[in-house]
Coordinates of C-alpha atoms and ligand atoms in Angstrom, one line a residue:
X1483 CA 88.3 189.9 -92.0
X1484 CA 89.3 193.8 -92.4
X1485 CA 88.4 195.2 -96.1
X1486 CA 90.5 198.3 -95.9
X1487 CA 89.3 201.7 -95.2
X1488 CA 88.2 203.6 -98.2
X1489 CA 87.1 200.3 -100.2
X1490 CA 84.3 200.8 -102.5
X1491 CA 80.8 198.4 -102.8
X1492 CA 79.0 199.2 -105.5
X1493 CA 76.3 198.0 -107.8
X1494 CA 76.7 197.3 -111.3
X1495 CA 74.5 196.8 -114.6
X1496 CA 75.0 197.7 -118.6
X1497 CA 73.2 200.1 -120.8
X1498 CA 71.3 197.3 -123.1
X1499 CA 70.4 195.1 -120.4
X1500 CA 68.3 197.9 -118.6
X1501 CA 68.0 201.4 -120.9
X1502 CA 65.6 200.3 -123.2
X1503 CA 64.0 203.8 -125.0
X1504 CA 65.9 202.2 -128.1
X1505 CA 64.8 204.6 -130.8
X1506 CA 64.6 207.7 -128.7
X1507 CA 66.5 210.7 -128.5
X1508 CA 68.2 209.9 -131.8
X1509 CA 69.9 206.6 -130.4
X1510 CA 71.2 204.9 -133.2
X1511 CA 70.9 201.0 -133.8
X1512 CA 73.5 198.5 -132.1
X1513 CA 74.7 194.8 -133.0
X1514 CA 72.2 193.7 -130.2
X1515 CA 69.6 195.5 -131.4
X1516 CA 69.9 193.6 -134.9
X1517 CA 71.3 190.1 -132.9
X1518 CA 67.8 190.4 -130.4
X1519 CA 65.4 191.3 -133.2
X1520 CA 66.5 188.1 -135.3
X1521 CA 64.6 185.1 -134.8
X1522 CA 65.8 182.6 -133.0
X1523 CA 69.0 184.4 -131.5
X1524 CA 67.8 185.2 -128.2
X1525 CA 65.4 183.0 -126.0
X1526 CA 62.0 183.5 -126.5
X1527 CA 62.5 186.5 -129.2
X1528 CA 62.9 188.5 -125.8
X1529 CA 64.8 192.3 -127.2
X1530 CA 66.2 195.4 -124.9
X1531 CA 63.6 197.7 -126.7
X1532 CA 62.5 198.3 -123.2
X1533 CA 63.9 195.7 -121.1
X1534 CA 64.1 198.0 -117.5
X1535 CA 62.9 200.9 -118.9
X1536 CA 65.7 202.5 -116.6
X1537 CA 65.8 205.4 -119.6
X1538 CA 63.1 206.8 -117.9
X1539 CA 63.0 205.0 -114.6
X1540 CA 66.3 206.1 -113.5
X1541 CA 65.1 208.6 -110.5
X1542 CA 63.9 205.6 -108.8
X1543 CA 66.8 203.1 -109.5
X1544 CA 69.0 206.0 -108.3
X1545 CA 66.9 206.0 -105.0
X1546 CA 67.2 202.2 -104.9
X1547 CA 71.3 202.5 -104.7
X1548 CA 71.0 205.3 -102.3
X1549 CA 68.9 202.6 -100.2
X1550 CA 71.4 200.6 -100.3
X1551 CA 73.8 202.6 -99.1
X1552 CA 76.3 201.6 -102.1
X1553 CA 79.9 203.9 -102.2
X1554 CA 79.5 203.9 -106.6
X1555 CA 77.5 203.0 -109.3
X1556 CA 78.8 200.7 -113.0
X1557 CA 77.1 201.7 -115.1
X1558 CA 77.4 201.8 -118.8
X1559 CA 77.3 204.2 -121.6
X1560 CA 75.5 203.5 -124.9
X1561 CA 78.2 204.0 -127.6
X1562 CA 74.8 204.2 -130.2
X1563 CA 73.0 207.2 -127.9
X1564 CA 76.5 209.2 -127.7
X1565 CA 77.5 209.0 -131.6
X1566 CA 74.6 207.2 -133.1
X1567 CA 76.6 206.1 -136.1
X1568 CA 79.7 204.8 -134.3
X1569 CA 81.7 207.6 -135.7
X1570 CA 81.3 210.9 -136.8
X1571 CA 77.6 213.4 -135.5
X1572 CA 77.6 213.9 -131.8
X1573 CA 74.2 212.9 -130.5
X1574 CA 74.0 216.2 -127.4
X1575 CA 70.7 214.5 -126.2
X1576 CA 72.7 211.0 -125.5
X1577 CA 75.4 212.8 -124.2
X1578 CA 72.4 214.6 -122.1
X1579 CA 71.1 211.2 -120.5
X1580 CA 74.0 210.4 -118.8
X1581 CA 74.9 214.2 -117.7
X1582 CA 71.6 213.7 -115.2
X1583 CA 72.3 210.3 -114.4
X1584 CA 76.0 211.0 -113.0
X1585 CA 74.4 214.3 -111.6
X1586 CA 71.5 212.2 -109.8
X1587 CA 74.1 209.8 -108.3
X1588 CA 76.7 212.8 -107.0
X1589 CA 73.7 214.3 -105.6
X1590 CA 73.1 210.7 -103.5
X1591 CA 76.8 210.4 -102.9
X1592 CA 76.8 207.6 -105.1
X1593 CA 80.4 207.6 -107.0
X1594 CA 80.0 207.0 -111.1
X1595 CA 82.2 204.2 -112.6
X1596 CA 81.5 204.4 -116.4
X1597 CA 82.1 201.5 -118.7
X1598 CA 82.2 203.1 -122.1
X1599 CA 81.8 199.6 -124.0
X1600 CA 79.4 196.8 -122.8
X1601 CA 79.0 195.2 -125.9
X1602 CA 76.3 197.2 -127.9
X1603 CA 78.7 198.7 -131.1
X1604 CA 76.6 200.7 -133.6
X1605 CA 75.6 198.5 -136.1
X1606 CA 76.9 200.9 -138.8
X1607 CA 80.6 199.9 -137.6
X1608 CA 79.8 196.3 -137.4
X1609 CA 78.1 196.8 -141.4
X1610 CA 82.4 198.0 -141.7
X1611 CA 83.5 194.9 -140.3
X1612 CA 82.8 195.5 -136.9
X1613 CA 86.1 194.9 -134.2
X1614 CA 87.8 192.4 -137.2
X1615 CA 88.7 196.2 -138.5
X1616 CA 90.8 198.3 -136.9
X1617 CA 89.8 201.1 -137.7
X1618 CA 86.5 200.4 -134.9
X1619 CA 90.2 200.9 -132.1
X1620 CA 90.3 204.5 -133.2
X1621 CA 86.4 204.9 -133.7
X1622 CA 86.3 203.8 -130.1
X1623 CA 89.1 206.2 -129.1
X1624 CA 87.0 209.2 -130.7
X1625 CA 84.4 208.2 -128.8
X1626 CA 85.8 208.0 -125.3
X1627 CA 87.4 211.4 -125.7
X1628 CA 83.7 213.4 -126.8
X1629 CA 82.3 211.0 -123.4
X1630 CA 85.0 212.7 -121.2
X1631 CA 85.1 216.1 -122.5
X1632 CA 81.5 215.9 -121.4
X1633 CA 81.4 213.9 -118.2
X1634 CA 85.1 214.0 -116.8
X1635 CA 85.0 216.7 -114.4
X1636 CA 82.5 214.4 -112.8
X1637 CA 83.0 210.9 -113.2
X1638 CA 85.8 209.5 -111.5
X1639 CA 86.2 206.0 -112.0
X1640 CA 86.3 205.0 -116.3
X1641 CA 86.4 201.7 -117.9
X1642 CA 87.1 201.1 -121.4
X1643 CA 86.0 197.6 -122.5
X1644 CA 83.9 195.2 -120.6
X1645 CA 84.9 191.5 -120.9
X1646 CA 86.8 191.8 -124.7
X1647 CA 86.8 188.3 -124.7
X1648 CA 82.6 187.3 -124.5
X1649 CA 82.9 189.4 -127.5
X1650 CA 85.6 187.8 -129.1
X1651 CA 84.7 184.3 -128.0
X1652 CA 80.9 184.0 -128.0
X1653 CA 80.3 187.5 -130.0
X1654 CA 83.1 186.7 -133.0
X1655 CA 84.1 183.0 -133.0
X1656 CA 81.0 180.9 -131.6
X1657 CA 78.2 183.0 -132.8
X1658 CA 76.1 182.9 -129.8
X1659 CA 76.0 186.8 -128.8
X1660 CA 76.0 189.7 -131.3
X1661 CA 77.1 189.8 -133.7
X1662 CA 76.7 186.0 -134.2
X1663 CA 79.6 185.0 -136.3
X1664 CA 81.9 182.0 -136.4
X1665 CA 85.1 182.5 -137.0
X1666 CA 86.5 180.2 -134.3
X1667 CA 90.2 180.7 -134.3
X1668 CA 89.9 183.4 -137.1
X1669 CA 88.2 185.6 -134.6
X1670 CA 91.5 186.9 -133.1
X1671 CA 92.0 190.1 -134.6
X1672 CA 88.9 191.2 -132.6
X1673 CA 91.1 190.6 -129.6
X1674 CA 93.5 192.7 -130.7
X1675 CA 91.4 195.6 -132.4
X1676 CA 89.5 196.0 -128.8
X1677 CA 92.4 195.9 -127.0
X1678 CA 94.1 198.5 -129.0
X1679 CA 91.3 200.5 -128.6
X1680 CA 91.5 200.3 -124.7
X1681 CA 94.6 201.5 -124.9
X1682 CA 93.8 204.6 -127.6
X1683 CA 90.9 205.4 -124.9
X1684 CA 93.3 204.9 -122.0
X1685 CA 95.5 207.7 -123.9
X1686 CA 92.1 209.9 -124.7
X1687 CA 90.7 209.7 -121.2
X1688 CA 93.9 210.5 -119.7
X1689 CA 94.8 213.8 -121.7
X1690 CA 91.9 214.7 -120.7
X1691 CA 91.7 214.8 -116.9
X1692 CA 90.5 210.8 -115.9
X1693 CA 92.7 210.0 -113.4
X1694 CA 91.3 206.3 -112.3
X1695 CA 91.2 204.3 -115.4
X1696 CA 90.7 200.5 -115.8
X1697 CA 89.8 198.3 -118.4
X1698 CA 87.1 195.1 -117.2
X1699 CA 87.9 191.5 -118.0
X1700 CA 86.3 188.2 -117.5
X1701 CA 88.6 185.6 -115.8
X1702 CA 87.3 181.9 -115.4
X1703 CA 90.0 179.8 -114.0
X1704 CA 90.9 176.8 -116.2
X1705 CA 90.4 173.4 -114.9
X1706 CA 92.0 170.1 -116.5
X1707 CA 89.2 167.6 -116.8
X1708 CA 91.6 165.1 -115.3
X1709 CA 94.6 166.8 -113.9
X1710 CA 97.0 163.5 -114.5
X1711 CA 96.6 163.5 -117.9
X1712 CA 99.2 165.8 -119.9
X1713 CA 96.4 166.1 -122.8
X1714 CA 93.6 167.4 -120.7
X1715 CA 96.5 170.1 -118.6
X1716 CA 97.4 171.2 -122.2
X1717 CA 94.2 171.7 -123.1
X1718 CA 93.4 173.9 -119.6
X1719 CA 96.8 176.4 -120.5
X1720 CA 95.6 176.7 -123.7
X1721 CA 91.9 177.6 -122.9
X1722 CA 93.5 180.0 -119.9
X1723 CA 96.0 181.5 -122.7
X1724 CA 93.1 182.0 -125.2
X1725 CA 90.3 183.5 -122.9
X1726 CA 92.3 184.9 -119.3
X1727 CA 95.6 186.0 -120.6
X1728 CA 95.1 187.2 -124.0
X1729 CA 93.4 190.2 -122.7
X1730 CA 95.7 190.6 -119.8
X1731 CA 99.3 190.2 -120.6
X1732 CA 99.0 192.8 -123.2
X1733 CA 98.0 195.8 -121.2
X1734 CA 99.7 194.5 -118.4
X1735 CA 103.2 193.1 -119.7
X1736 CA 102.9 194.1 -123.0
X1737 CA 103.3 191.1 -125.0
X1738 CA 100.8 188.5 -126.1
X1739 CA 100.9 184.7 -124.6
X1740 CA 102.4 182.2 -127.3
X1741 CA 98.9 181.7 -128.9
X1742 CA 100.7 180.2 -131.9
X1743 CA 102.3 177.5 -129.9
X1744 CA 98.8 176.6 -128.6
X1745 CA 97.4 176.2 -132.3
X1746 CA 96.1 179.9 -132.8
X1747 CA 96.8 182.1 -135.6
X1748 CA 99.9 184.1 -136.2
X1749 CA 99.2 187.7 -134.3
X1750 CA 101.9 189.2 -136.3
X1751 CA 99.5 189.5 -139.4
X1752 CA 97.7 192.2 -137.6
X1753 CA 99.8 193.7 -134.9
X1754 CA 101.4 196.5 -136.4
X1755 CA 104.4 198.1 -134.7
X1756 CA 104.0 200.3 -131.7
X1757 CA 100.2 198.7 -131.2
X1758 CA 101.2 197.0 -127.5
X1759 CA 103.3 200.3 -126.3
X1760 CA 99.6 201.9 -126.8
X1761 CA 97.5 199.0 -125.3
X1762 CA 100.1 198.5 -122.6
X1763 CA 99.5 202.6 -121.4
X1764 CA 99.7 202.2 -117.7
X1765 CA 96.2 201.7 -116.2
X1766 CA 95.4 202.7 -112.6
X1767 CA 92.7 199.7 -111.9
X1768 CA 92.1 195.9 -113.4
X1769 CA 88.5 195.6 -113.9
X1770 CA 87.8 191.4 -112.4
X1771 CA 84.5 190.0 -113.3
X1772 CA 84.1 186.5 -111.9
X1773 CA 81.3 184.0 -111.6
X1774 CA 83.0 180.3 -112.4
X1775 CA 86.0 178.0 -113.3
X1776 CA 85.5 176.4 -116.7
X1777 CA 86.9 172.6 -116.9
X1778 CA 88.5 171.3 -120.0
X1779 CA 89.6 168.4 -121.5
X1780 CA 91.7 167.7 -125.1
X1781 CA 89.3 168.2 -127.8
X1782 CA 88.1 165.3 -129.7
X1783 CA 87.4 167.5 -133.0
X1784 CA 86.9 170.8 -134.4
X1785 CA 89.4 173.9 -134.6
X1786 CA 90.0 174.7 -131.0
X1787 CA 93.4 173.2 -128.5
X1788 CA 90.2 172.3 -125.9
X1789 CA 86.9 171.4 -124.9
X1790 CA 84.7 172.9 -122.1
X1791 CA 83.2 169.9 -120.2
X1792 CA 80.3 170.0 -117.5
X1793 CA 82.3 170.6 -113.7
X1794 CA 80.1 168.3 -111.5
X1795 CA 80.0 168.2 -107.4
X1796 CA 79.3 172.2 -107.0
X1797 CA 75.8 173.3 -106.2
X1798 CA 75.0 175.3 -109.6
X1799 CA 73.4 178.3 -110.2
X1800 CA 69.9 179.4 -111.8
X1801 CA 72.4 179.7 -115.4
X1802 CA 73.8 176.4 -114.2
X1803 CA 77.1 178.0 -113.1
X1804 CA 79.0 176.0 -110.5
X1805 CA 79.2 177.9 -107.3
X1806 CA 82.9 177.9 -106.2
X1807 CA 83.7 181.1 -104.4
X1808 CA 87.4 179.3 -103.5
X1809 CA 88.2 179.4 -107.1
X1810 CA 87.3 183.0 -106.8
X1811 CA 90.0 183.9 -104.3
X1812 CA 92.4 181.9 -106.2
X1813 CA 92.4 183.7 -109.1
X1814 CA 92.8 186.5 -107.3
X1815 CA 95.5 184.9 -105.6
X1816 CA 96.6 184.0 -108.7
X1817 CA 96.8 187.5 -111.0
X1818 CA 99.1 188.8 -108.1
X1819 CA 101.7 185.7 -108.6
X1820 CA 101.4 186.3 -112.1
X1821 CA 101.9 190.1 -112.5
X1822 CA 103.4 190.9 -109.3
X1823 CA 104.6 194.4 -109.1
X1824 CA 103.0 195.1 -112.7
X1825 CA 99.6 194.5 -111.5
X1826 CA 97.7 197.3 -110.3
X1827 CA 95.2 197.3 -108.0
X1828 CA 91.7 195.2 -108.7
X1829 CA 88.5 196.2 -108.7
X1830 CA 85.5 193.4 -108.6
X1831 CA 83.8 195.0 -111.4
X1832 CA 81.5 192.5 -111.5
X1833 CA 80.2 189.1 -109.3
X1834 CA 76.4 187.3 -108.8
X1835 CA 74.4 184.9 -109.9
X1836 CA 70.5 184.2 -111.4
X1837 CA 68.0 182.3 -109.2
X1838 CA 64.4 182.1 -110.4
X1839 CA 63.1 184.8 -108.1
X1840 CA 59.5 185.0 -107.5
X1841 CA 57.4 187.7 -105.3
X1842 CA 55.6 185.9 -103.0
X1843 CA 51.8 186.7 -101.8
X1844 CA 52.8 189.1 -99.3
X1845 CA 55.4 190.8 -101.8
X1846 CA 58.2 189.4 -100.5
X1847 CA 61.1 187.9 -102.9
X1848 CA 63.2 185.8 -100.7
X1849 CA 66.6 184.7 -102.3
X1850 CA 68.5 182.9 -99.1
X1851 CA 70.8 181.0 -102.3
X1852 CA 71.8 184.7 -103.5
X1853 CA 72.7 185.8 -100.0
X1854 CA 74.5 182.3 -99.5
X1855 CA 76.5 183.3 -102.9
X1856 CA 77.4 186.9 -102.5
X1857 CA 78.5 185.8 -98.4
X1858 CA 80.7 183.4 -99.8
X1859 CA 82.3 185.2 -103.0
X1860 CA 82.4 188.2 -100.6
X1861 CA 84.3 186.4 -98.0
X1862 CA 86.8 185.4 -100.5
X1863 CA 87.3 188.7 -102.0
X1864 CA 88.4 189.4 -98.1
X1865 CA 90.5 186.2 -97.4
X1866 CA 92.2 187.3 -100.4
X1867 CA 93.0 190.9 -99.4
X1868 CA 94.5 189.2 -96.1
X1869 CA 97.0 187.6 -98.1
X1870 CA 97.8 190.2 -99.8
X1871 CA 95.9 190.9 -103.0
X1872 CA 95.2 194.8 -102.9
X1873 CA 91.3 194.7 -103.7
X1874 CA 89.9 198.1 -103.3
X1875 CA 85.9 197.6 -104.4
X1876 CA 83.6 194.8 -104.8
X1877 CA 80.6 195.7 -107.4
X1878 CA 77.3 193.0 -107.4
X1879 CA 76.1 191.6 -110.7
X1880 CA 73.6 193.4 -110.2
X1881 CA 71.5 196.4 -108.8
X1882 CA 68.2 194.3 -110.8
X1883 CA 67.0 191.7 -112.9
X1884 CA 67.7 192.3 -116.3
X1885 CA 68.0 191.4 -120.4
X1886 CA 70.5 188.4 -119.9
X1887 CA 71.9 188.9 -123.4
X1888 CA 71.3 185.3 -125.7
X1889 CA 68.9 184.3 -122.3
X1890 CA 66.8 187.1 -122.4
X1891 CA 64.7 188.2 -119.3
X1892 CA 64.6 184.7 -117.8
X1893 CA 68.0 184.7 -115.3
X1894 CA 67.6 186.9 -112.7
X1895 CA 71.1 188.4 -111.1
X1896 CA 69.2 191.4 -109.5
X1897 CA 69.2 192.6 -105.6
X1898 CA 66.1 193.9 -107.0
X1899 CA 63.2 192.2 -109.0
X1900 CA 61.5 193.7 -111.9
X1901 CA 58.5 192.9 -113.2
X1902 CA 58.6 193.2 -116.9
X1903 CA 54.9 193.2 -117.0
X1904 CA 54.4 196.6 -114.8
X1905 CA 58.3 197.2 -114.3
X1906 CA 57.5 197.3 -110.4
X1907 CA 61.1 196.9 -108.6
X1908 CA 60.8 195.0 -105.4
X1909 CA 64.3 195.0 -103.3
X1910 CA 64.6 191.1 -102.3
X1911 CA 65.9 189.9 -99.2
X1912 CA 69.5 190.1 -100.7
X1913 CA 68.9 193.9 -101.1
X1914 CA 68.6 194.2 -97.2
X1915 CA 71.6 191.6 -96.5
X1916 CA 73.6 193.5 -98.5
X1917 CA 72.6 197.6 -97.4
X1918 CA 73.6 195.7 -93.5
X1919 CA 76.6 194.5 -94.9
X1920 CA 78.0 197.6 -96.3
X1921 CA 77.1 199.4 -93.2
X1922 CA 78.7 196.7 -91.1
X1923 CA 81.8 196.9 -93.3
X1924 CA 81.9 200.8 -92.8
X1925 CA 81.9 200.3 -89.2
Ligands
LIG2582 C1 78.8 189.1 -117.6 C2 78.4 190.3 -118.3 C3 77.2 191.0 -117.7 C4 76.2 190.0 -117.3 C5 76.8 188.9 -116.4 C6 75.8 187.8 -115.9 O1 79.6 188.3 -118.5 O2 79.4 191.3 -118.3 O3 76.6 191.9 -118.7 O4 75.4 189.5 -118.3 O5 77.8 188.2 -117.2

């Protein structure tokens, strides 16, 4: 299995899962600092006021990815640290943070991929209505264009959004991840507010030198519950319309899927002419984040053309994910018979899984399941290149345990443990799997 010269393994993680140093530096407050510090809303009242302390621990996690031998680094920048108020005042000593920590990974030969949203919006925007206003698109926009003018002579690899539809879905319409409201169906503007600000972004990065520019989406293939009845096929083609396509045929094709066949609201109420020429600016990257297929049947109640159902017969995961790396390979498979010539080349922004990790007495963390995981997803990734799919970097979910949003600190997707106690990293055994892997693939 050949991954092509020049292909890029990385690490990845996202600024409120491991910063921490919430109130320093004149950071400003972000939906999950308000969503984590209301009871109830994330397990165990854990919050990112600390959570890695990578803020100030960053030499070290640097060293860690050097170890590791990784080509780049996602990573993501803290909208709140860089313009504390989500629009307007400059914040230099955010701006500052990241200017040594793409500086620290140049000097390890360690390739930054920024992703300028990871799902932490300064509260004061969400206070205005959050991304059910539009004008959070050009807020966004403003933003990406004070990050570049700043950091674009040395970052080389930008992504705008990170999964729009976890915020739309779970963020906006279910209410189980900041900002915590239920809309349902009514949630769909948000769709198209972050999109449009990808696509204002795509614009500002680009005038301004970025050359490799991508926007990250999540992709869970859609399985009917039973694929011999009609009802439970509908219900999978809407729930792939709703949470796959909706944030990809718009930057890709340029048109939204028929949501308003499937039961969703009219788009036309708050797409405004000229909105998909912006969002569908041609990208140079699409950002793939998989961990598992999702299996649907028809819904029995309740606002939405499907319900998600329990997939049984896969091992599962720590999270309870089923583990099927060959549904990874055919969505891959599956975005190039889609898009075909208008797809550009993929980047695995994002792939892993949680086990309950524990250092043994001799300081040892051995995670044989993680190893098992990654070898499989990875493998797929490469089947899928050889038939075709142009692939061209594969990041892990991710360099270290971390805040698992709504879960709090109890998943752990890292190569590396952290003790939240003494916030001791200790690479597990995955860690060494992987740094021989990447050397092997070099070879
Ligand atoms: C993805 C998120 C990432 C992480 C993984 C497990 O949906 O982008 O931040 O939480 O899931």
């Amino acid at each position: 299995m050949g991954f092509p010269a020049g292909f890029q393994w990385g690490v990845a993680t996202a600024a409120y899962q491991i910063e921490g140093a919430v109130a320093e530096d004149g950071r400003g407050p972000s939906t999950w600092d308000t969503f984590a510090h209301t009871p109830g809303r994330v397990k165990d009242g854990h919050t990112g006021d600390v959570a890695c302390d990578h803020y100030h621990r960053w030499p070290e996690d640097l060293d860690l990815m050097a170890g590791l031998g990784v080509d780049a680094y996602r990573f993501s920048i803290a909208w709140p640290r860089v313009v504390p108020t989500g629009s307007g005042t400059v914040n230099a000593a955010g701006l500052d943070f990241y200017d040594r920590l793409v500086d620290g990974l140049l000097e390890r030969g360690i390739a930054p991929a920024a992703t300028l949203y990871h799902w932490d919006l300064p509260q004061p925007l969400e206070d205005a209505g959050g991304w059910m206003n539009r004008d959070t698109a050009h807020h966004f926009a403003e933003y990406a264009a004070v990050v570049a003018e700043r950091l674009g002579d040395r970052v080389g690899t930008w992504i705008t959004l990170n999964e729009p539809v976890v915020v739309m879905a779970y963020g906006y319409a279910f209410g189980v991840y900041a900002p915590g409201h239920t809309l349902m169906l009514d949630a769909l503007p948000t769709a198209h507010h972050q999109l449009l600000g990808h696509g204002l972004a795509v614009t500002a990065l680009r005038d301004r030198g970025a050359r490799q520019i991508g926007i990250t989406n999540h992709y869970s293939p859609a399985w009917p519950a039973d694929p011999g009845d009609p009802a439970d096929r509908a219900a999978a083609t809407a729930f792939d319309a709703f949470m796959n396509r909706l944030f990809t045929d718009p930057v890709l094709l340029g048109a939204y899927p028929d949501v308003v066949a499937l039961g969703g609201p009219d788009p036309a109420a708050f797409v405004q002419d000229g909105d998909l020429a912006a969002i569908s600016a041609p990208i140079d990257f699409l950002g793939v984040n998989y961990y598992q297929p999702t299996r649907l049947a028809a819904p029995q109640e309740g606002p939405l053309p499907f319900e998600m159902t329990e997939i049984e017969g896969h091992p599962v995961t720590g999270m309870g994910w089923p583990i099927v790396p060959e549904a990874f390979g055919g969505l891959l498979r599956g975005l190039r018979e889609r898009y075909g010539d208008a797809l550009p080349p993929i980047h695995v922004t994002e792939n892993g899984c949680s086990f309950p990790d524990e250092v043994a007495a001799d300081g040892t963390v051995d995670d044989a399941r993680r190893i098992e995981f990654l070898d499989a997803h990875i493998k797929a990734v490469g089947a899928a290149i050889d038939d075709g799919v142009d692939v061209r970097g594969y990041y892990t979910w991710s360099l270290m345990d971390n805040f698992e949003w709504a879960e709090g600190f109890g998943p752990r997707f890292g190569l590396v443990h952290v003790d939240y106690e003494t916030l001791a990293r200790t690479p597990k055994s995955s860690y060494a799997w992987y740094r021989d892997l990447i050397a092997a693939a070099r070879n």
